[in-house]
XYZ file of C-alpha atoms in Angstrom:
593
model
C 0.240 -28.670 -18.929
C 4.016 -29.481 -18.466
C 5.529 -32.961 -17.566
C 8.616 -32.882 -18.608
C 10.559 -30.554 -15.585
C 12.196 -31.921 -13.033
C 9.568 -31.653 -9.665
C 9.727 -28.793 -7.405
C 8.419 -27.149 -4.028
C 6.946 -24.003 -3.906
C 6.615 -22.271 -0.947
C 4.154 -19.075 -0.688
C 3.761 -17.282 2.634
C 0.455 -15.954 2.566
C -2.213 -13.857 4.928
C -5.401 -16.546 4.228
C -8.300 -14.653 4.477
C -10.878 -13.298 2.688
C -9.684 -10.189 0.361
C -9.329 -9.850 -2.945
C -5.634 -9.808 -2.432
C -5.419 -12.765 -0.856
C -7.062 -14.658 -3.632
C -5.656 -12.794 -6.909
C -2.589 -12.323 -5.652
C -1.594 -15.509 -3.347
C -4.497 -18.209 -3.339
C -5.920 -18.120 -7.128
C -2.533 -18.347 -8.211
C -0.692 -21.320 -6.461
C -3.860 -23.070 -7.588
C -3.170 -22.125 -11.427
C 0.494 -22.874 -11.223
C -0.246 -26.962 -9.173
C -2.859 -27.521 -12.678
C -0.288 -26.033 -15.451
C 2.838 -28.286 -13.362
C 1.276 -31.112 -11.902
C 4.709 -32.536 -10.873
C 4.996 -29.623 -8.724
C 3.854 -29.028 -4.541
C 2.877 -25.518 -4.271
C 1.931 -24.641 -1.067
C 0.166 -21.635 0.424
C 1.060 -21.658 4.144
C -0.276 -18.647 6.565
C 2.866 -16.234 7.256
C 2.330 -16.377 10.588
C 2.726 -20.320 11.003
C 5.834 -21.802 12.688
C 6.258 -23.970 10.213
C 7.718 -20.908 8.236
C 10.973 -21.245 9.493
C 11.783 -24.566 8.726
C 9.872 -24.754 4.932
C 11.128 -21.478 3.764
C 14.976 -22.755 4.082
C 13.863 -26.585 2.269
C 11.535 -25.164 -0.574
C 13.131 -24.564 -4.294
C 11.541 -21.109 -4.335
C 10.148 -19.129 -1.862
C 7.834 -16.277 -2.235
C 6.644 -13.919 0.497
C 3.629 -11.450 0.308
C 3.456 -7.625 1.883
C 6.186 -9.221 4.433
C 7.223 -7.511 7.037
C 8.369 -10.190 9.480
C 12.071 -8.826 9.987
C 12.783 -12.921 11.530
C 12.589 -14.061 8.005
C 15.592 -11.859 6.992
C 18.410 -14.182 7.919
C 16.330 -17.194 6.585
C 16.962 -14.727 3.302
C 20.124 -14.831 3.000
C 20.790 -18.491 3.884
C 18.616 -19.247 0.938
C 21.340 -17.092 -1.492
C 24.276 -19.198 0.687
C 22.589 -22.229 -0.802
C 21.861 -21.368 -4.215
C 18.184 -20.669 -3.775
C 16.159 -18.099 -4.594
C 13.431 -15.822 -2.685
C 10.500 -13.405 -4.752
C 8.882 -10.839 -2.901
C 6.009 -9.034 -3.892
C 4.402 -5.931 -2.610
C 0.821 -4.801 -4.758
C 0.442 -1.500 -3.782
C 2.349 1.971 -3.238
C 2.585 1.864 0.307
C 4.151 5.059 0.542
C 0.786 6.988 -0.086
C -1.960 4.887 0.846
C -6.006 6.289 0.112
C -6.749 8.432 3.644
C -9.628 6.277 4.073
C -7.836 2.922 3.535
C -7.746 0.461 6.719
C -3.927 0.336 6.090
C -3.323 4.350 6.017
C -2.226 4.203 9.384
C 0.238 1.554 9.220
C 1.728 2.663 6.048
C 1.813 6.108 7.202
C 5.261 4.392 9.336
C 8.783 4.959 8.121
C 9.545 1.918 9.828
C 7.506 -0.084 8.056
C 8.812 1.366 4.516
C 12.280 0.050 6.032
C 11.235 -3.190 6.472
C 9.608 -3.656 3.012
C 12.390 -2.192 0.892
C 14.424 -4.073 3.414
C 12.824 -7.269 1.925
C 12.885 -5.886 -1.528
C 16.398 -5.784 -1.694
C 17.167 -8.761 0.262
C 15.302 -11.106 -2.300
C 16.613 -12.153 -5.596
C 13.390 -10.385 -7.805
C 9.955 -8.331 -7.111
C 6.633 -9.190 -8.065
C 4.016 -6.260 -9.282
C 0.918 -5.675 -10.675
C 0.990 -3.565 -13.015
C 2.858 -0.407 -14.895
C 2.739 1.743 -11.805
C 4.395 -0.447 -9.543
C 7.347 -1.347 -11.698
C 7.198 2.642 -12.085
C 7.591 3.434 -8.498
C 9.815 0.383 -7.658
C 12.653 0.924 -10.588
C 13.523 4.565 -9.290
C 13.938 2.664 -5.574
C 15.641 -0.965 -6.380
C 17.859 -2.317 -8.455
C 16.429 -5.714 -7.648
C 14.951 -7.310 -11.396
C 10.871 -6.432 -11.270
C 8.300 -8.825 -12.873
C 4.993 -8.068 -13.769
C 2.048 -10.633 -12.970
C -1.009 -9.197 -13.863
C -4.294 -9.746 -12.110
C -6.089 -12.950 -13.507
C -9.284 -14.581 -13.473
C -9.244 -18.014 -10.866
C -11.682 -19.855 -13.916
C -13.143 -18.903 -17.313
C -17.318 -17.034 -16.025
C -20.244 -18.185 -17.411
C -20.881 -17.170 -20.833
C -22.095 -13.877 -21.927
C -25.935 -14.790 -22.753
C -25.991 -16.241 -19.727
C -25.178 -13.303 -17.556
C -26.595 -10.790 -20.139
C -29.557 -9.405 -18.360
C -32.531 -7.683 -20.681
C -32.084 -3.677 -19.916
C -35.430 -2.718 -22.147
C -36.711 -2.281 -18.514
C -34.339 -1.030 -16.489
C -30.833 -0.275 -16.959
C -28.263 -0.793 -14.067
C -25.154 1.625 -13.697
C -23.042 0.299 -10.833
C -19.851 0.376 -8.609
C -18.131 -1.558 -6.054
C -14.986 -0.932 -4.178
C -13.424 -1.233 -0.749
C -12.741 1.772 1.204
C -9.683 2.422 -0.462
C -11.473 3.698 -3.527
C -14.099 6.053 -1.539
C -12.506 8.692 -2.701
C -12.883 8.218 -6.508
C -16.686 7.690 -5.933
C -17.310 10.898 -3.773
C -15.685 12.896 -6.322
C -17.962 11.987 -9.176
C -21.358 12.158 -6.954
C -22.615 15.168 -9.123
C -22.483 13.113 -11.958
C -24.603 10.321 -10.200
C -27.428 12.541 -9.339
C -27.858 14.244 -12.498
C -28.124 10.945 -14.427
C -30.914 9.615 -11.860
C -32.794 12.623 -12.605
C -32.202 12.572 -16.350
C -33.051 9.005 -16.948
C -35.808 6.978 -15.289
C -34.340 3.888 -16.323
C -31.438 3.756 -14.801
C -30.906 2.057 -11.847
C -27.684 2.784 -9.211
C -26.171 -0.205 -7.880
C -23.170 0.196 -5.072
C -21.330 -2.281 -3.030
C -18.827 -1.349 -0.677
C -18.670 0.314 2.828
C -21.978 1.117 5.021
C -20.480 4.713 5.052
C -20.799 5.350 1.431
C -24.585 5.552 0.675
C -25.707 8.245 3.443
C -22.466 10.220 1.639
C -24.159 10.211 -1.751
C -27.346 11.626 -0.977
C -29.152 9.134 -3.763
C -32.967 8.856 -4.072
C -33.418 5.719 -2.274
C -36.633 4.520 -5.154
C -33.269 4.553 -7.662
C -30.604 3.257 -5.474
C -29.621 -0.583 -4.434
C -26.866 -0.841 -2.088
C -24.752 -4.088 -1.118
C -22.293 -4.159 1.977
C -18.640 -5.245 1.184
C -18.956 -9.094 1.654
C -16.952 -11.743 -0.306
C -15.339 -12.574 -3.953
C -18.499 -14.733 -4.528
C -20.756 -12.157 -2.957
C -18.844 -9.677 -5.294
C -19.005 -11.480 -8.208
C -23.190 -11.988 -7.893
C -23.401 -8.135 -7.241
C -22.161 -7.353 -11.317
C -25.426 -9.978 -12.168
C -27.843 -6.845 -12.499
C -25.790 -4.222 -14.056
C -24.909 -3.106 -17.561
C -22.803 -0.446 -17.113
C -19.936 -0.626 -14.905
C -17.343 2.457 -14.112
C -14.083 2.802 -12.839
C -13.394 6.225 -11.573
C -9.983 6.772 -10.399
C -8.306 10.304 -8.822
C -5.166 10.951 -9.697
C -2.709 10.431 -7.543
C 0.265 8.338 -7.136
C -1.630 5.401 -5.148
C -4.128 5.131 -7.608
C -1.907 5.154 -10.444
C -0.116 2.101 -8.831
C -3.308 -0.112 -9.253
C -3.483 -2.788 -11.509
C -6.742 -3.030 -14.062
C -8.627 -5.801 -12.336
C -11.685 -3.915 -12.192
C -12.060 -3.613 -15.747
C -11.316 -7.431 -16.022
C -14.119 -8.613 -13.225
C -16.886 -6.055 -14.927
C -16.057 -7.250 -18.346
C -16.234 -11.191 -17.381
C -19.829 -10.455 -15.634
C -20.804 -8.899 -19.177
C -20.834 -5.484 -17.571
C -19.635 -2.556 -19.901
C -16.791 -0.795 -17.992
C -16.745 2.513 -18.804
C -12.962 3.478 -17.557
C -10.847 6.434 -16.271
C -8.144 7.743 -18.678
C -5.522 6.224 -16.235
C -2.084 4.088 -15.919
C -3.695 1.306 -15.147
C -6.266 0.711 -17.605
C -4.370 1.775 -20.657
C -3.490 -1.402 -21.618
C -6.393 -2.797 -21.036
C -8.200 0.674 -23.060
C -5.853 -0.334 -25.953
C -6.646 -3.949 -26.105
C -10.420 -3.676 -25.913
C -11.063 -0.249 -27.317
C -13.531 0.003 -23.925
C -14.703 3.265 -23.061
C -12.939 5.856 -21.362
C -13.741 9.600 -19.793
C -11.623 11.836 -18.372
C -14.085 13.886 -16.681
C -17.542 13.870 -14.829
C -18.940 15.424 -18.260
C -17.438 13.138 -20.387
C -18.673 10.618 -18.038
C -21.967 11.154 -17.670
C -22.349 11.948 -21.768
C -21.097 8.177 -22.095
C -23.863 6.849 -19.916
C -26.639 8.892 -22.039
C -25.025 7.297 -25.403
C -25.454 3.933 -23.970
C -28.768 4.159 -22.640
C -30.019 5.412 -25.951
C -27.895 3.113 -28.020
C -28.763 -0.284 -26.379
C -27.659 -2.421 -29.278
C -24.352 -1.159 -28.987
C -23.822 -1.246 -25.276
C -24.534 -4.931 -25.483
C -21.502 -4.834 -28.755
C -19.175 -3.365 -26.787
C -19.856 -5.491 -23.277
C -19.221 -8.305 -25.312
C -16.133 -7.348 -26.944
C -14.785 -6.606 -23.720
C -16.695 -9.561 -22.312
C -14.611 -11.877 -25.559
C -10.935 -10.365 -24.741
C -10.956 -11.025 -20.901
C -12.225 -14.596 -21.549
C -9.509 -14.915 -24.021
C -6.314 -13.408 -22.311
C -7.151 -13.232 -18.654
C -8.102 -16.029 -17.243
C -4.845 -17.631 -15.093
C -4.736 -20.963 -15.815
C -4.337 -19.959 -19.403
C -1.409 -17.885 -19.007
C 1.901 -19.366 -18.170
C 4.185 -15.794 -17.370
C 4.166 -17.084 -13.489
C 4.878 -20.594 -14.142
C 7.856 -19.515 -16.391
C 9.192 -16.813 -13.815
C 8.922 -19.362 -10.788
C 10.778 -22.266 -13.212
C 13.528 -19.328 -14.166
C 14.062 -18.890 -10.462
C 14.601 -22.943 -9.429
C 17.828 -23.996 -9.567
C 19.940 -27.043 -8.620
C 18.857 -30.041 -7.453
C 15.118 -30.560 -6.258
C 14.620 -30.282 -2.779
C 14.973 -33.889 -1.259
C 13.159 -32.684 2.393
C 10.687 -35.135 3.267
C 7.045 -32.509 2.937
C 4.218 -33.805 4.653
C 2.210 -33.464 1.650
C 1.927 -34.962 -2.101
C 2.526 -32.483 -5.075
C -0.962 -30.351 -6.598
C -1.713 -27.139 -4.459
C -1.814 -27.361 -0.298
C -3.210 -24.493 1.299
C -2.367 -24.478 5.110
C -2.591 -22.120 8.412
C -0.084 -24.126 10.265
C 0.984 -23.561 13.800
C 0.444 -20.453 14.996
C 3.341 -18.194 16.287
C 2.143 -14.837 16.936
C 5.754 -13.542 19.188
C 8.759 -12.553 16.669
C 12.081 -13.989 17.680
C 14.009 -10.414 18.392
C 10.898 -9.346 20.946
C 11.291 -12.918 22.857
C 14.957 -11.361 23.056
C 13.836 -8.202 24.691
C 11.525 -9.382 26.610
C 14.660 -11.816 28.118
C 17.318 -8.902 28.290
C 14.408 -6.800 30.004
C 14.007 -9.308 32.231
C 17.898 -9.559 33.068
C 18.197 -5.576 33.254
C 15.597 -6.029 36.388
C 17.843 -8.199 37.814
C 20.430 -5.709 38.000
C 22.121 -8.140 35.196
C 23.074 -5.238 32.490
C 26.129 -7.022 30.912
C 23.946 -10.225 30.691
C 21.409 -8.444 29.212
C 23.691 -6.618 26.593
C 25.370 -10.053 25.552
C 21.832 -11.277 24.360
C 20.547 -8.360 22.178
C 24.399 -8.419 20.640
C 24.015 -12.244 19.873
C 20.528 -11.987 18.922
C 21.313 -8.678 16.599
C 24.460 -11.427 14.944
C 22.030 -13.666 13.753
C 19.516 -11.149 12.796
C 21.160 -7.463 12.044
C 18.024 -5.642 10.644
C 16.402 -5.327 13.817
C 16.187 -1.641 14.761
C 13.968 -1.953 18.120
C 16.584 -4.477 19.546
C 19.515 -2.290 18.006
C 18.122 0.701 19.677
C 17.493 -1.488 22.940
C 21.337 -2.184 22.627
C 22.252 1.125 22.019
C 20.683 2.406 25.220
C 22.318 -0.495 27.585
C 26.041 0.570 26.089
C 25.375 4.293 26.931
C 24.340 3.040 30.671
C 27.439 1.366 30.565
C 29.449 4.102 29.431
C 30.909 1.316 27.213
C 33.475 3.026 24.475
C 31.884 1.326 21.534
C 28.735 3.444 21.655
C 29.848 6.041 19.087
C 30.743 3.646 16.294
C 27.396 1.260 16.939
C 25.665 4.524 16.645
C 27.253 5.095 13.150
C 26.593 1.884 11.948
C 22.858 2.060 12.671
C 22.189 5.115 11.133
C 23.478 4.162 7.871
C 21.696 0.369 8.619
C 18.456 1.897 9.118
C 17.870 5.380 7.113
C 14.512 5.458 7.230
C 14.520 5.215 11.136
C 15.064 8.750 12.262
C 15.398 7.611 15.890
C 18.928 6.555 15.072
C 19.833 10.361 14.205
C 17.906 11.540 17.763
C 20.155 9.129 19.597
C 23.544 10.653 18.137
C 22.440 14.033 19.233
C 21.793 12.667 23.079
C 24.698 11.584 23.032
C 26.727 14.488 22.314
C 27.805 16.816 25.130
C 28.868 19.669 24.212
C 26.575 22.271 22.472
C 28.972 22.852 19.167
C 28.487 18.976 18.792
C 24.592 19.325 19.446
C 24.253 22.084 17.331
C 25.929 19.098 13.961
C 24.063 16.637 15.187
C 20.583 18.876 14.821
C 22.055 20.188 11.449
C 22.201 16.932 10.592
C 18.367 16.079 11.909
C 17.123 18.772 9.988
C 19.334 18.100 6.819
C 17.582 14.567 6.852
C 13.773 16.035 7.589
C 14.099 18.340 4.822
C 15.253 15.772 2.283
C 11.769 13.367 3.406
C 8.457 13.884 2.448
C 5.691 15.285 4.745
C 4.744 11.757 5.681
C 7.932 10.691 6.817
C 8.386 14.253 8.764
C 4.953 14.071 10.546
C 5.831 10.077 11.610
C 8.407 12.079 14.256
C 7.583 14.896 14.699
C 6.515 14.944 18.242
C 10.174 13.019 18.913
C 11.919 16.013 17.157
C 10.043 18.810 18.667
C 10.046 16.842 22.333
C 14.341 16.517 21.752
C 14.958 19.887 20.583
C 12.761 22.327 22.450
C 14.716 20.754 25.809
C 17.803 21.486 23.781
C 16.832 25.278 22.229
C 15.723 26.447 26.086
C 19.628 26.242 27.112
C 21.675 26.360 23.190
C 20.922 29.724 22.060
C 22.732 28.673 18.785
C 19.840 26.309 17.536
C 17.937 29.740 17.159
C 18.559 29.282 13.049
C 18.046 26.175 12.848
C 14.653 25.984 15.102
C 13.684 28.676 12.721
C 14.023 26.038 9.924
C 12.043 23.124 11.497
C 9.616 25.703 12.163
C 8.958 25.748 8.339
C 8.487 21.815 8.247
C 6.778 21.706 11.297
C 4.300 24.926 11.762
C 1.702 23.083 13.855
C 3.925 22.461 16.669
C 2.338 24.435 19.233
C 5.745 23.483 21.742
C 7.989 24.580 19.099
C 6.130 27.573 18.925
C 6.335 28.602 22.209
C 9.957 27.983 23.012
C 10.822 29.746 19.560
C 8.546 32.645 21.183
C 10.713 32.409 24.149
C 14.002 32.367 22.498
C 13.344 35.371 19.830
C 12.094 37.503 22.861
C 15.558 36.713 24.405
C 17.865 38.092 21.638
C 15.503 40.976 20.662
C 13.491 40.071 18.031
C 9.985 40.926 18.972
C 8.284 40.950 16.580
C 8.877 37.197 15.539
C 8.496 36.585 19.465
C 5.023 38.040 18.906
C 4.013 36.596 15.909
C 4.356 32.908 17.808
C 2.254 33.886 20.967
C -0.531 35.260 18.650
C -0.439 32.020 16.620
C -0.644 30.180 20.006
C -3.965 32.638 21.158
C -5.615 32.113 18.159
C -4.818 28.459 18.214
C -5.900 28.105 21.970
C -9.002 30.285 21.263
C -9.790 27.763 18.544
C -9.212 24.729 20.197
C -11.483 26.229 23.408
C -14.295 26.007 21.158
C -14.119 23.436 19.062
C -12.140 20.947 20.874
C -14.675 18.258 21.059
C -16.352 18.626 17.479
C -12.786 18.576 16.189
C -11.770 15.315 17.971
C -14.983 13.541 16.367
C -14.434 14.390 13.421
C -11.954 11.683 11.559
C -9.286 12.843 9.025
C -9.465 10.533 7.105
C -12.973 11.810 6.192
C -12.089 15.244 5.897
C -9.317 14.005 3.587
C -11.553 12.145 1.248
C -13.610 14.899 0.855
C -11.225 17.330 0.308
C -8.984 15.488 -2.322
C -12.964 14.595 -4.121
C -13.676 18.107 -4.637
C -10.340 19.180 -5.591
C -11.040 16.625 -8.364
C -14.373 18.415 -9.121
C -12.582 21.156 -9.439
C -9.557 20.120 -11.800
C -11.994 18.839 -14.563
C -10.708 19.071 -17.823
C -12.562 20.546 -20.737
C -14.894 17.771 -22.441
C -13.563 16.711 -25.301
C -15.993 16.666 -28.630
C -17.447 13.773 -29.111
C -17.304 12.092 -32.834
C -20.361 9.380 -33.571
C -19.032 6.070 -33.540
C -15.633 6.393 -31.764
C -16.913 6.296 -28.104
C -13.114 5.357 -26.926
C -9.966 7.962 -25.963
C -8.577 9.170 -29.201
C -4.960 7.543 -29.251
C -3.203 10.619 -29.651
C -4.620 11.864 -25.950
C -2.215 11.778 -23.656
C -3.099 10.978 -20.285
C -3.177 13.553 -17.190
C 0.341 13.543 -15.242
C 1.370 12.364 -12.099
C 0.411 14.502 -9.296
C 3.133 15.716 -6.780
């Protein structure tokens, strides 16, 4: 406990609810901080509150979660003009989110990668979880990244008191949200065969109602728990022994932090790990178990069951370690990085509470600033009132630049108005907002002769070809919408249609207009190569329209990248009595592309 720094306000905005983010990554820790600096006033305040604005300029340091709200931006940078400093922190990879995740869709948005490296570079340092994350984030940022590990909220009960006899039956369990379906289906060969080869063991599983009709389980064998909360969580470990962590390999998963390990170790549940980033550390630290295949796996569980006296060694050495290094009030790597970043003078605004740890929802303001704006210049546009209108969005886009639906809004009301600064606005933008393709599509409207349309699609396609399939399926109705108008009257964009064929080959409408315009310079047989594709696609959709549009991708997905995992199984590795864990000299599977 510290007494002798000067007092200080911390400010976190934070989504208050009931995920395990919220509480490891926003609650648990303002609480830890208020006990290890009792002269301090931490306060978790919902992001979403009014009193936002006003707190976030008055607080020594302010830290926002997975933000997004583009109105806190110029509160950003009046913080730098007055020597304070902002954190941001962002816990996952949101560039490649699980297909089954509740966020895929959101994160699937350009946009909203903008916005968050937007924040990222605005703020003064980033907060991660893990090796992953500062992986991903240092080839992005040049903004300092810390690492604040998952932690423990208080010290569990101790081990002979969760320890549960297993001469009877021996649990073997997972939980996970539906982020981690994935690694679970891919290992359900592994599941069944150790039901049938050991009548002991007993499958517990919490997590989504969609999982258990997916794994086919004998229900005799099987206990099932439905995602609830952290305490609901916690009591869920209470009848298992063994614990395991599967995780696929890909570049979401290798962005996770280790907290699984940590919560099945402090509920004296063995956790048997994958060979992955983010349980190495954790691997080297405990010497806990680890498999790099369903085989290797599955021959871990069999040692265990038939080697009870050790399984209850090594769930206590794990069990030891996490009481010993991961519990948060005990570690002091936030409270030093949050005293690094206070500077000056403490703040002298009168809060309405004392110091210790305030957790608030405030008032709620659901309507951002800049879409009050449009709303008002929308409004004025009605009324005929263009120039009105325009004077708005340009004051509004002063005080907050980084606002690309209002700076497209603008954009739109200058080319009504023929006004002469349209082409440099347009320039600005797209090097404002490179993530926002839109931008781009906007400079080739504008053009009016076809030599300048055919640049401004060389420069389209220049950009699509440097993104990632993500960011290229995000707009690719705009494109293909924009340029088929464009190839039915510019025989030059022949070449380059030819191109975002390539990166698009599922556009039916570019298909048909390319059909159109190889048939009108002679080249049948590529003419005829598109109108087949299109019969074959229309035959396909005649019959299985309706199946098709029940069936969810994101389940298809799942299943696909779980048996590709089946499939990419790497030799088992001998096993040597009495050396359970990953030889050290094993190095772990690469990145996938």
């Amino acid at each position: 406990m510290r007494t002798s720094e000067q007092p200080r306000t911390i400010l976190q905005l934070v989504l208050i609810d009931e995920t395990g983010d919220s509480y490891y990554r926003m609650r648990w820790p303002g609480q830890q901080v208020a006990l290890q600096a009792p002269q301090w006033r931490v306060i978790s305040l919902d992001a979403r509150a009014k009193e936002r604005f006003d707190w976030a300029l008055e607080a020594d340091l302010l830290i926002v979660y997975q933000s997004n709200d583009l109105d806190l931006l110029p509160l950003l940078e009046e913080r730098r003009r007055h020597g304070k400093r902002t954190l941001a922190e962002y816990n996952d990879n949101f560039y490649d989110p699980p297909p089954a995740s509740p966020v895929a869709g959101p994160w699937s948005s350009p946009l909203i990668w903008q916005s968050y490296e937007r924040f990222i570079e605005q703020c003064d340092g980033l907060i991660v979880t893990g090796p992953g994350l500062k992986e991903l984030f240092s080839a992005r940022t040049k903004t300092p990244i810390y690492v604040l590990e998952n932690h423990l909220p208080e010290a569990p009960p101790s081990f002979e008191r969760q320890w549960v006899d297993p001469s009877d039956a021996i649990g073997f369990g997972w939980a996970g949200s539906l982020g981690h379906i994935g690694d679970v289906v891919s290992i359900i060969p592994v599941l069944r065969e150790l039901l049938a080869e050991c009548p002991r063991l007993v499958f517990h599983l919490m997590g989504n109602d969609a999982l258990p009709g997916m794994l086919g389980l004998p229900p005799e064998r099987f206990r099932y728990t439905n995602w609830g909360t952290m305490a609901e969580y916690y009591r869920f470990w209470q009848p298992v022994h063994i614990g395991f962590a599967p995780l696929l390999d890909t570049p979401y998963n290798r962005c996770r932090s280790d907290i699984k390990a940590v919560e099945m170790a402090s509920r004296a549940v063995l956790p048997l790990l994958s060979e992955a980033l983010p349980y190495q550390q954790f691997i080297a630290e405990t010497n806990a178990p680890v498999f790099r295949s369903q085989q290797e796996l599955k021959q871990l569980v069999l040692r265990y069951v038939h080697d009870l006296t050790k399984l209850r060694a090594d769930a206590e050495r794990c069990y030891t370690h996490t009481v010993a290094h991961r519990i948060g009030v005990g570690r002091t790597e936030r409270l030093d990085l949050y005293e690094s970043m206070c500077r000056g003078e403490p703040s002298s605004f009168s809060w309405p509470m004392t110091f210790g740890y305030h957790e608030l929802q405030g008032t709620p303001q659901p309507h951002l600033k800049y879409s009050k704006v449009m709303t008002h210049a929308q409004e004025l546009i009605g009324k005929g009132q263009r120039r009105e209108a325009l004077v708005a969005m340009q004051a509004a886009l002063i005080e907050n630049p980084f606002t690309p639906d209002l700076a497209l809004a603008e954009l739109n009301n200058l080319r009504t108005l023929e006004d002469s600064s349209l082409r440099s606005k347009i320039d600005d933008y797209i090097k404002l907002f490179p993530r926002d393709l839109r931008f781009l599509l906007f400079s080739v409207v504008t053009r009016t002769s076809a030599e300048e349309r055919v640049s401004g699609w060389q420069d389209v396609l220049q950009k699509l070809t440097a993104e990632c399939d993500t960011f290229r399926r995000f707009f690719e109705t705009d494109v293909v919408k924009l340029f088929v108008r464009d190839l039915a009257r510019i025989p030059d964009l022949l070449s380059i249609g030819e191109s975002l064929l390539l990166l698009a080959p599922n556009a039916a409408q570019l298909r048909l207009q390319m059909g159109l315009s190889f048939e009108a310079c002679g080249r049948y047989k590529e003419a005829r190569e598109q109108f087949l594709w299109l019969l074959t696609s229309k035959a396909l959709c005649r019959v299985n329209s309706d199946f098709l549009k029940s069936l969810e991708e994101s389940y298809l997905k799942t299943w696909e990248a779980a048996l590709a995992a089946r499939l990419e199984q790497p030799e088992e590795t001998p096993w040597v009595e009495g050396s359970i864990a990953v030889s050290a000299t094993r190095k772990p599977p690469g990145k996938r592309d």
